[in-house]
Amino acid sequence: MTKTLVVKYVPRGERSNTKKILTEFKSKIKNSTIEEIDLAKNTPDMFLDDNLMAYIQRDYLKQNLSAEQKNLLSKMDKMTEQVKSSDIVVLAYPMFNFSMPAVVKAWFDSIMLKGHTWNAQDGKYAGLMKGKKALTIVSSGGSYSTGPMKAWEHAVSLSNSEFQFMGFSEVRGILAEGMNGAENTKSSNLAKALEEIQAIAHEWYQ
């Protein structure tokens, strides 16, 4: 049986379009255990002076850490292990200011640890998450797939890049855009996203 890790940030609750799509995807999961992280309640640590130095000492300089330093990295290590122990990672959040919310970026920073999810040798980077799949679900008020705003979309594209850098073998992204537009546009785009999510779930959980 596979393991699916669901990482979500949907602060609008039941009003969230992202949550509607995520709920549909979760309803289609078969033969897989599900672990869920709510980033609104379980916020990742951010790299600040002390924990950044502990990370560099441990994973770049290969130095032993004190008990206090190990504790500074414990939450990051736990979140990293959650990813490493999963076969599929599903990440869901709304677009904030053309990109991902800060708490989602902090989650990526927490798990993208050298020697754990990626490595570097002789000036070359190598992702260590081979064989895993990742899906990013995002909703946005505006539309970014075509037109002058296309270059401003950094919510799904950045997430895809992060997963690809870590070596995920299959990376998908769904953007339900135009949620602040006319009602017919919103309904059409949301229906399209739900169809896409159903197809991916059927493919991944046959």
PDB file of C-alpha atoms in Angstrom:
ATOM      1  CA  MET A   1       0.000   0.000   0.000  1.00  0.00           C
ATOM      2  CA  THR A   2       1.270   3.450  -0.899  1.00  0.00           C
ATOM      3  CA  LYS A   3       1.451   6.459   1.389  1.00  0.00           C
ATOM      4  CA  THR A   4       0.103   9.870   0.406  1.00  0.00           C
ATOM      5  CA  LEU A   5       1.218  13.012   2.207  1.00  0.00           C
ATOM      6  CA  VAL A   6      -1.271  15.880   1.961  1.00  0.00           C
ATOM      7  CA  VAL A   7       0.164  19.293   2.812  1.00  0.00           C
ATOM      8  CA  LYS A   8      -2.425  22.052   2.826  1.00  0.00           C
ATOM      9  CA  TYR A   9      -2.772  25.741   3.555  1.00  0.00           C
ATOM     10  CA  VAL A  10      -6.420  26.716   3.125  1.00  0.00           C
ATOM     11  CA  PRO A  11      -7.069  29.498   5.663  1.00  0.00           C
ATOM     12  CA  ARG A  12     -10.488  30.343   4.171  1.00  0.00           C
ATOM     13  CA  GLY A  13     -11.815  26.953   5.212  1.00  0.00           C
ATOM     14  CA  GLU A  14     -15.000  25.846   3.501  1.00  0.00           C
ATOM     15  CA  ARG A  15     -14.999  28.985   1.329  1.00  0.00           C
ATOM     16  CA  SER A  16     -11.678  27.972  -0.213  1.00  0.00           C
ATOM     17  CA  ASN A  17     -11.709  26.942  -3.867  1.00  0.00           C
ATOM     18  CA  THR A  18      -8.405  25.163  -3.292  1.00  0.00           C
ATOM     19  CA  LYS A  19     -10.028  23.079  -0.564  1.00  0.00           C
ATOM     20  CA  LYS A  20     -12.890  22.094  -2.876  1.00  0.00           C
ATOM     21  CA  ILE A  21     -10.416  20.672  -5.376  1.00  0.00           C
ATOM     22  CA  LEU A  22      -8.320  18.996  -2.685  1.00  0.00           C
ATOM     23  CA  THR A  23     -11.412  17.407  -1.134  1.00  0.00           C
ATOM     24  CA  GLU A  24     -12.377  15.976  -4.517  1.00  0.00           C
ATOM     25  CA  PHE A  25      -8.892  14.531  -4.965  1.00  0.00           C
ATOM     26  CA  LYS A  26      -8.861  12.984  -1.489  1.00  0.00           C
ATOM     27  CA  SER A  27     -12.230  11.337  -2.146  1.00  0.00           C
ATOM     28  CA  LYS A  28     -10.666   9.477  -5.093  1.00  0.00           C
ATOM     29  CA  ILE A  29      -7.622   8.117  -3.233  1.00  0.00           C
ATOM     30  CA  LYS A  30      -7.604   4.327  -3.094  1.00  0.00           C
ATOM     31  CA  ASN A  31      -5.290   1.783  -1.475  1.00  0.00           C
ATOM     32  CA  SER A  32      -3.138   4.416   0.167  1.00  0.00           C
ATOM     33  CA  THR A  33      -2.651   5.625   3.708  1.00  0.00           C
ATOM     34  CA  ILE A  34      -2.994   9.390   4.108  1.00  0.00           C
ATOM     35  CA  GLU A  35      -0.970  11.657   6.359  1.00  0.00           C
ATOM     36  CA  GLU A  36      -2.047  15.295   6.467  1.00  0.00           C
ATOM     37  CA  ILE A  37      -0.271  18.483   7.507  1.00  0.00           C
ATOM     38  CA  ASP A  38      -2.253  21.688   7.996  1.00  0.00           C
ATOM     39  CA  LEU A  39       0.304  24.468   7.631  1.00  0.00           C
ATOM     40  CA  ALA A  40      -2.112  26.984   9.153  1.00  0.00           C
ATOM     41  CA  LYS A  41      -1.942  25.040  12.417  1.00  0.00           C
ATOM     42  CA  ASN A  42       1.421  23.292  12.163  1.00  0.00           C
ATOM     43  CA  THR A  43       3.568  26.107  10.822  1.00  0.00           C
ATOM     44  CA  PRO A  44       7.086  25.257   9.625  1.00  0.00           C
ATOM     45  CA  ASP A  45      10.135  26.823  11.210  1.00  0.00           C
ATOM     46  CA  MET A  46      11.839  29.540   9.205  1.00  0.00           C
ATOM     47  CA  PHE A  47      15.586  29.699   8.831  1.00  0.00           C
ATOM     48  CA  LEU A  48      16.889  32.267  11.311  1.00  0.00           C
ATOM     49  CA  ASP A  49      20.372  32.824  12.722  1.00  0.00           C
ATOM     50  CA  ASP A  50      20.713  29.853  15.079  1.00  0.00           C
ATOM     51  CA  ASN A  51      18.971  27.089  13.141  1.00  0.00           C
ATOM     52  CA  LEU A  52      20.578  28.170   9.862  1.00  0.00           C
ATOM     53  CA  MET A  53      24.022  27.864  11.414  1.00  0.00           C
ATOM     54  CA  ALA A  54      23.095  24.465  12.869  1.00  0.00           C
ATOM     55  CA  TYR A  55      21.962  23.290   9.419  1.00  0.00           C
ATOM     56  CA  ILE A  56      25.171  24.470   7.768  1.00  0.00           C
ATOM     57  CA  GLN A  57      27.324  22.881  10.462  1.00  0.00           C
ATOM     58  CA  ARG A  58      25.523  19.540  10.222  1.00  0.00           C
ATOM     59  CA  ASP A  59      24.791  19.102   6.529  1.00  0.00           C
ATOM     60  CA  TYR A  60      27.519  21.150   4.849  1.00  0.00           C
ATOM     61  CA  LEU A  61      30.429  21.032   7.279  1.00  0.00           C
ATOM     62  CA  LYS A  62      29.588  17.584   8.730  1.00  0.00           C
ATOM     63  CA  GLN A  63      30.112  18.768  12.281  1.00  0.00           C
ATOM     64  CA  ASN A  64      28.500  17.280  15.376  1.00  0.00           C
ATOM     65  CA  LEU A  65      25.724  19.315  16.936  1.00  0.00           C
ATOM     66  CA  SER A  66      24.880  19.954  20.543  1.00  0.00           C
ATOM     67  CA  ALA A  67      21.547  18.750  21.905  1.00  0.00           C
ATOM     68  CA  GLU A  68      20.282  22.320  21.718  1.00  0.00           C
ATOM     69  CA  GLN A  69      21.297  22.634  18.063  1.00  0.00           C
ATOM     70  CA  LYS A  70      19.661  19.304  17.191  1.00  0.00           C
ATOM     71  CA  ASN A  71      16.463  20.543  18.769  1.00  0.00           C
ATOM     72  CA  LEU A  72      16.569  23.643  16.570  1.00  0.00           C
ATOM     73  CA  LEU A  73      16.368  21.396  13.487  1.00  0.00           C
ATOM     74  CA  SER A  74      13.942  18.816  14.889  1.00  0.00           C
ATOM     75  CA  LYS A  75      10.789  20.209  13.270  1.00  0.00           C
ATOM     76  CA  MET A  76      12.486  20.546   9.889  1.00  0.00           C
ATOM     77  CA  ASP A  77      13.812  17.006  10.194  1.00  0.00           C
ATOM     78  CA  LYS A  78      10.343  15.674  11.030  1.00  0.00           C
ATOM     79  CA  MET A  79       8.755  17.374   8.033  1.00  0.00           C
ATOM     80  CA  THR A  80      11.560  16.109   5.811  1.00  0.00           C
ATOM     81  CA  GLU A  81      11.013  12.544   7.014  1.00  0.00           C
ATOM     82  CA  GLN A  82       7.296  12.858   6.263  1.00  0.00           C
ATOM     83  CA  VAL A  83       8.174  13.561   2.639  1.00  0.00           C
ATOM     84  CA  LYS A  84      10.847  10.884   2.432  1.00  0.00           C
ATOM     85  CA  SER A  85       8.471   8.229   3.789  1.00  0.00           C
ATOM     86  CA  SER A  86       5.714   9.077   1.279  1.00  0.00           C
ATOM     87  CA  ASP A  87       5.130   7.847  -2.256  1.00  0.00           C
ATOM     88  CA  ILE A  88       2.910  10.753  -3.291  1.00  0.00           C
ATOM     89  CA  VAL A  89       2.935  14.332  -2.014  1.00  0.00           C
ATOM     90  CA  VAL A  90      -0.091  16.559  -2.592  1.00  0.00           C
ATOM     91  CA  LEU A  91       0.373  20.252  -1.857  1.00  0.00           C
ATOM     92  CA  ALA A  92      -2.619  22.620  -1.864  1.00  0.00           C
ATOM     93  CA  TYR A  93      -2.803  26.369  -1.301  1.00  0.00           C
ATOM     94  CA  PRO A  94      -4.122  29.640  -2.805  1.00  0.00           C
ATOM     95  CA  MET A  95      -1.999  32.037  -4.825  1.00  0.00           C
ATOM     96  CA  PHE A  96      -0.781  35.002  -2.784  1.00  0.00           C
ATOM     97  CA  ASN A  97       0.651  37.960  -4.706  1.00  0.00           C
ATOM     98  CA  PHE A  98       1.497  35.881  -7.792  1.00  0.00           C
ATOM     99  CA  SER A  99       3.310  33.150  -5.819  1.00  0.00           C
ATOM    100  CA  MET A 100       2.921  30.735  -2.923  1.00  0.00           C
ATOM    101  CA  PRO A 101       2.097  31.907   0.611  1.00  0.00           C
ATOM    102  CA  ALA A 102       5.109  32.439   2.875  1.00  0.00           C
ATOM    103  CA  VAL A 103       4.177  29.478   5.064  1.00  0.00           C
ATOM    104  CA  VAL A 104       4.299  27.168   2.026  1.00  0.00           C
ATOM    105  CA  LYS A 105       7.718  28.494   1.012  1.00  0.00           C
ATOM    106  CA  ALA A 106       8.848  27.910   4.610  1.00  0.00           C
ATOM    107  CA  TRP A 107       7.697  24.291   4.277  1.00  0.00           C
ATOM    108  CA  PHE A 108       9.789  23.867   1.138  1.00  0.00           C
ATOM    109  CA  ASP A 109      12.773  25.438   2.904  1.00  0.00           C
ATOM    110  CA  SER A 110      12.246  23.008   5.782  1.00  0.00           C
ATOM    111  CA  ILE A 111      12.369  19.901   3.598  1.00  0.00           C
ATOM    112  CA  MET A 112      14.916  20.910   0.972  1.00  0.00           C
ATOM    113  CA  LEU A 113      17.858  19.916   3.145  1.00  0.00           C
ATOM    114  CA  LYS A 114      21.194  19.002   1.612  1.00  0.00           C
ATOM    115  CA  GLY A 115      21.924  15.309   1.923  1.00  0.00           C
ATOM    116  CA  HIS A 116      18.295  14.503   2.725  1.00  0.00           C
ATOM    117  CA  THR A 117      16.126  15.384  -0.294  1.00  0.00           C
ATOM    118  CA  TRP A 118      18.878  16.603  -2.622  1.00  0.00           C
ATOM    119  CA  ASN A 119      22.633  16.562  -2.789  1.00  0.00           C
ATOM    120  CA  ALA A 120      25.520  18.213  -4.594  1.00  0.00           C
ATOM    121  CA  GLN A 121      28.799  16.726  -5.730  1.00  0.00           C
ATOM    122  CA  ASP A 122      31.453  18.059  -8.083  1.00  0.00           C
ATOM    123  CA  GLY A 123      29.331  21.105  -8.781  1.00  0.00           C
ATOM    124  CA  LYS A 124      26.307  19.069  -9.851  1.00  0.00           C
ATOM    125  CA  TYR A 125      22.944  18.849  -8.113  1.00  0.00           C
ATOM    126  CA  ALA A 126      21.077  15.572  -7.707  1.00  0.00           C
ATOM    127  CA  GLY A 127      17.555  15.067  -6.407  1.00  0.00           C
ATOM    128  CA  LEU A 128      17.154  12.181  -3.977  1.00  0.00           C
ATOM    129  CA  MET A 129      13.376  11.733  -4.217  1.00  0.00           C
ATOM    130  CA  LYS A 130      13.389   9.455  -7.249  1.00  0.00           C
ATOM    131  CA  GLY A 131      10.292   7.343  -7.791  1.00  0.00           C
ATOM    132  CA  LYS A 132       7.963   9.720  -5.966  1.00  0.00           C
ATOM    133  CA  LYS A 133       5.095  11.773  -7.378  1.00  0.00           C
ATOM    134  CA  ALA A 134       4.037  15.314  -6.509  1.00  0.00           C
ATOM    135  CA  LEU A 135       0.868  17.255  -7.227  1.00  0.00           C
ATOM    136  CA  THR A 136       0.338  20.952  -6.567  1.00  0.00           C
ATOM    137  CA  ILE A 137      -3.199  22.345  -6.377  1.00  0.00           C
ATOM    138  CA  VAL A 138      -3.581  26.129  -6.532  1.00  0.00           C
ATOM    139  CA  SER A 139      -6.488  28.517  -6.998  1.00  0.00           C
ATOM    140  CA  SER A 140      -6.100  32.149  -8.023  1.00  0.00           C
ATOM    141  CA  GLY A 141      -8.364  35.153  -8.270  1.00  0.00           C
ATOM    142  CA  GLY A 142      -6.912  36.290 -11.589  1.00  0.00           C
ATOM    143  CA  SER A 143      -6.101  34.440 -14.802  1.00  0.00           C
ATOM    144  CA  TYR A 144      -2.521  33.615 -15.735  1.00  0.00           C
ATOM    145  CA  SER A 145      -2.535  30.864 -18.365  1.00  0.00           C
ATOM    146  CA  THR A 146      -2.639  33.304 -21.280  1.00  0.00           C
ATOM    147  CA  GLY A 147      -2.344  37.010 -21.900  1.00  0.00           C
ATOM    148  CA  PRO A 148      -0.161  39.706 -20.343  1.00  0.00           C
ATOM    149  CA  MET A 149      -0.289  38.159 -16.852  1.00  0.00           C
ATOM    150  CA  LYS A 150       1.155  34.808 -17.941  1.00  0.00           C
ATOM    151  CA  ALA A 151       4.703  35.728 -16.877  1.00  0.00           C
ATOM    152  CA  TRP A 152       3.442  36.669 -13.416  1.00  0.00           C
ATOM    153  CA  GLU A 153       2.415  33.132 -12.450  1.00  0.00           C
ATOM    154  CA  HIS A 154       4.877  31.840  -9.854  1.00  0.00           C
ATOM    155  CA  ALA A 155       2.570  29.778  -7.637  1.00  0.00           C
ATOM    156  CA  VAL A 156       2.434  26.473  -9.519  1.00  0.00           C
ATOM    157  CA  SER A 157       5.630  26.981 -11.515  1.00  0.00           C
ATOM    158  CA  LEU A 158       7.795  27.554  -8.424  1.00  0.00           C
ATOM    159  CA  SER A 159       6.329  24.534  -6.660  1.00  0.00           C
ATOM    160  CA  ASN A 160       6.961  22.356  -9.714  1.00  0.00           C
ATOM    161  CA  SER A 161      10.568  23.554  -9.834  1.00  0.00           C
ATOM    162  CA  GLU A 162      11.101  22.755  -6.152  1.00  0.00           C
ATOM    163  CA  PHE A 163       9.771  19.214  -6.530  1.00  0.00           C
ATOM    164  CA  GLN A 164      11.756  18.646  -9.720  1.00  0.00           C
ATOM    165  CA  PHE A 165      14.937  19.855  -8.024  1.00  0.00           C
ATOM    166  CA  MET A 166      14.397  17.246  -5.306  1.00  0.00           C
ATOM    167  CA  GLY A 167      14.178  14.568  -7.970  1.00  0.00           C
ATOM    168  CA  PHE A 168      10.488  13.688  -7.928  1.00  0.00           C
ATOM    169  CA  SER A 169       9.880  11.425 -10.907  1.00  0.00           C
ATOM    170  CA  GLU A 170       6.460  12.845 -11.773  1.00  0.00           C
ATOM    171  CA  VAL A 171       5.388  16.404 -11.031  1.00  0.00           C
ATOM    172  CA  ARG A 172       1.941  17.777 -11.846  1.00  0.00           C
ATOM    173  CA  GLY A 173       0.307  21.113 -11.180  1.00  0.00           C
ATOM    174  CA  ILE A 174      -3.271  22.344 -11.401  1.00  0.00           C
ATOM    175  CA  LEU A 175      -4.225  26.025 -11.366  1.00  0.00           C
ATOM    176  CA  ALA A 176      -7.896  26.881 -10.939  1.00  0.00           C
ATOM    177  CA  GLU A 177      -7.690  30.469 -12.147  1.00  0.00           C
ATOM    178  CA  GLY A 178     -10.120  33.325 -12.508  1.00  0.00           C
ATOM    179  CA  MET A 179     -11.919  32.605  -9.244  1.00  0.00           C
ATOM    180  CA  ASN A 180     -12.618  36.326  -8.782  1.00  0.00           C
ATOM    181  CA  GLY A 181     -13.962  36.700 -12.306  1.00  0.00           C
ATOM    182  CA  ALA A 182     -17.446  36.399 -13.733  1.00  0.00           C
ATOM    183  CA  GLU A 183     -19.512  33.566 -12.268  1.00  0.00           C
ATOM    184  CA  ASN A 184     -19.603  31.612 -15.540  1.00  0.00           C
ATOM    185  CA  THR A 185     -15.812  31.862 -15.851  1.00  0.00           C
ATOM    186  CA  LYS A 186     -15.309  30.756 -12.261  1.00  0.00           C
ATOM    187  CA  SER A 187     -17.700  27.817 -12.635  1.00  0.00           C
ATOM    188  CA  SER A 188     -16.131  26.704 -15.910  1.00  0.00           C
ATOM    189  CA  ASN A 189     -12.559  26.903 -14.620  1.00  0.00           C
ATOM    190  CA  LEU A 190     -13.411  25.160 -11.356  1.00  0.00           C
ATOM    191  CA  ALA A 191     -15.170  22.357 -13.238  1.00  0.00           C
ATOM    192  CA  LYS A 192     -12.116  21.982 -15.471  1.00  0.00           C
ATOM    193  CA  ALA A 193      -9.819  21.731 -12.444  1.00  0.00           C
ATOM    194  CA  LEU A 194     -12.065  19.105 -10.870  1.00  0.00           C
ATOM    195  CA  GLU A 195     -11.976  17.058 -14.075  1.00  0.00           C
ATOM    196  CA  GLU A 196      -8.181  17.268 -14.163  1.00  0.00           C
ATOM    197  CA  ILE A 197      -7.903  16.237 -10.534  1.00  0.00           C
ATOM    198  CA  GLN A 198     -10.179  13.258 -11.064  1.00  0.00           C
ATOM    199  CA  ALA A 199      -8.085  12.100 -14.025  1.00  0.00           C
ATOM    200  CA  ILE A 200      -4.840  12.331 -12.045  1.00  0.00           C
ATOM    201  CA  ALA A 201      -6.341  10.477  -9.086  1.00  0.00           C
ATOM    202  CA  HIS A 202      -7.608   7.722 -11.380  1.00  0.00           C
ATOM    203  CA  GLU A 203      -4.176   7.419 -12.981  1.00  0.00           C
ATOM    204  CA  TRP A 204      -2.245   7.368  -9.712  1.00  0.00           C
ATOM    205  CA  TYR A 205      -4.602   5.225  -7.622  1.00  0.00           C
ATOM    206  CA  GLN A 206      -5.901   2.590 -10.009  1.00  0.00           C
TER     207      GLN A 206
END
